[in-house]
C-alpha cells in the first residue's frame, strides 16, 4: 500500500505508517494544546480524561497526569487515522473503487474523510461519554462552553494531523 502523501510513491509498510501516524498525532496534539490554552476552558478536557483514567475528581488530577492522558489520546487518535486509511485501502478493490480523488497532490479525499472521522470521534467520545461521567464541576456549570471549545480544539487537531502526516513523509522521504 502506498499512502498518497508518501514521497515519490515509495511503498511503506503498515507498521511504519502507524508509527508515523503516532508521531503526527503527537505533533497535532501539541498544536491543539496551544489553541486549548488560549481558550477560557480549553484545557478542561485533559483533566477530565485524567479523571477518567485515574479515578480522581478533575480538580485533583495532577497536571502531569492530565498531560499524559492528553498526549496519549492524541497519539492514539493518529494511529486511528492511519488504521482507517489502511482499512479503506484494503476495501477499495473488493468494493470496486478504482478512482481516488487527490487534493493538492499530497492528500486524498479519503484521507480527509478519515481525519474528519477521527475529529468526530474525539469530539463525540469526549463530549457525550467521558465528559458527562467524569466532568465534575465543569460539566455541571458550563458544559456548552467546554463542548464548543473542545470542538474547536478537535478541529485544529484534525487539520494539524493531516499537515503533520504529509510533512513527516516529505521531510523523511518515506
XYZ file of C-alpha atoms in Angstrom:
174
model
C 0.000 0.000 0.000
C 1.251 3.483 -0.843
C -0.220 6.448 1.024
C -0.731 9.346 -1.342
C 1.448 11.614 0.776
C 4.457 9.248 0.589
C 7.250 10.995 -1.278
C 7.952 9.573 -4.721
C 5.346 6.826 -4.394
C 7.542 4.716 -2.113
C 5.982 1.594 -0.644
C 5.670 1.955 3.115
C 4.660 -0.933 5.373
C 1.741 -0.703 7.792
C 3.999 -0.691 10.860
C 5.938 2.325 9.626
C 2.726 4.063 8.612
C 1.209 3.551 12.068
C 4.417 4.798 13.727
C 4.458 7.898 11.506
C 0.792 8.467 12.375
C 1.557 8.239 16.114
C 4.294 10.878 15.762
C 1.985 13.028 13.623
C -0.717 12.598 16.280
C 1.705 13.861 18.910
C 2.597 16.881 16.756
C -1.079 17.627 16.137
C -1.751 17.333 19.877
C 0.976 19.856 20.646
C -0.557 22.255 18.097
C -4.009 21.682 19.565
C -2.633 22.362 23.059
C -1.633 25.877 22.018
C -5.233 26.514 20.934
C -6.613 24.909 24.084
C -4.543 27.155 26.356
C -5.882 30.237 24.558
C -9.492 29.324 25.361
C -11.026 30.078 28.759
C -11.937 26.433 29.484
C -9.865 24.871 26.725
C -7.641 22.717 28.918
C -10.527 21.160 30.859
C -10.637 18.014 28.623
C -7.176 16.705 29.626
C -8.107 16.972 33.300
C -11.415 15.219 32.679
C -9.607 12.474 30.713
C -7.119 12.160 33.567
C -10.047 11.899 35.950
C -11.496 9.038 33.918
C -8.170 7.191 33.824
C -7.005 7.744 37.411
C -10.337 7.817 39.243
C -9.788 11.239 40.809
C -12.025 14.307 40.520
C -10.770 16.578 37.693
C -9.668 19.288 40.121
C -7.464 16.753 41.956
C -5.779 15.293 38.853
C -2.103 16.328 38.730
C -1.020 18.334 35.704
C 1.372 15.536 34.688
C -1.499 13.009 34.644
C -3.683 15.357 32.592
C -0.832 15.938 30.138
C -0.114 12.205 29.868
C -3.761 11.414 29.124
C -3.913 14.242 26.590
C -0.734 13.302 24.719
C -1.507 9.573 24.718
C -5.003 10.219 23.357
C -3.531 12.371 20.583
C -1.047 9.680 19.585
C -3.753 7.001 19.628
C -6.011 9.205 17.513
C -3.181 9.489 14.979
C -2.949 5.696 14.872
C -6.735 5.507 14.432
C -6.431 7.876 11.457
C -3.883 5.623 9.734
C -5.810 2.466 10.639
C -8.852 3.951 8.885
C -6.703 4.691 5.838
C -5.322 1.145 5.808
C -8.830 -0.314 6.139
C -10.074 1.854 3.275
C -7.150 0.855 1.066
C -7.811 -2.829 1.775
C -11.510 -2.399 0.962
C -11.088 -0.354 -2.239
C -10.522 -3.216 -4.678
C -13.195 -5.564 -3.276
C -15.688 -2.689 -3.361
C -14.727 -1.817 -6.918
C -13.471 1.672 -6.081
C -10.942 2.463 -8.783
C -10.698 6.243 -8.547
C -9.010 8.171 -5.746
C -9.662 11.897 -5.693
C -6.482 13.835 -4.955
C -6.339 17.143 -3.134
C -3.388 19.453 -3.824
C -1.348 16.455 -4.950
C -0.437 15.497 -1.378
C -3.539 14.005 0.158
C -6.805 12.451 -0.928
C -10.470 12.838 -0.190
C -10.371 9.505 1.665
C -7.578 10.781 3.944
C -9.510 13.978 4.622
C -12.584 11.894 5.438
C -10.511 9.685 7.761
C -9.280 12.813 9.571
C -12.858 14.107 9.791
C -13.993 10.786 11.277
C -11.228 10.992 13.879
C -12.255 14.565 14.763
C -15.902 13.490 15.101
C -14.883 10.535 17.252
C -12.688 12.695 19.503
C -15.433 15.271 19.905
C -18.269 12.795 20.374
C -16.495 10.399 22.704
C -15.280 13.160 24.991
C -18.417 15.328 24.862
C -21.063 12.655 25.214
C -19.361 9.757 27.036
C -16.374 10.927 29.122
C -17.403 14.499 29.991
C -20.854 13.679 31.449
C -19.419 10.870 33.596
C -16.176 12.467 34.784
C -16.532 16.217 34.145
C -17.403 17.164 37.710
C -18.000 20.866 38.279
C -17.124 21.785 34.685
C -19.922 19.548 33.398
C -22.396 20.827 35.963
C -21.740 24.539 35.412
C -20.549 25.081 31.812
C -20.996 22.029 29.590
C -21.856 24.058 26.471
C -18.758 26.230 26.752
C -16.424 23.275 27.283
C -18.004 21.335 24.384
C -17.762 24.292 21.984
C -14.148 24.906 22.877
C -13.420 21.181 22.570
C -14.986 21.210 19.074
C -12.580 23.985 18.056
C -9.624 22.130 19.582
C -10.552 18.811 17.955
C -10.878 20.512 14.566
C -7.434 22.074 14.949
C -6.151 18.603 15.812
C -7.602 17.134 12.600
C -6.067 19.805 10.390
C -2.773 19.539 12.265
C -2.801 15.757 11.859
C -3.161 15.964 8.083
C -0.412 18.579 7.828
C 1.900 16.645 10.174
C 1.474 13.342 8.316
C 2.263 14.961 4.970
C 5.193 16.930 6.441
C 6.758 13.859 8.074
C 6.577 11.870 4.851
C 8.075 14.756 2.887
C 10.883 15.504 5.355
C 11.877 11.895 5.958
C 11.282 10.985 2.296
C 9.423 7.784 3.089
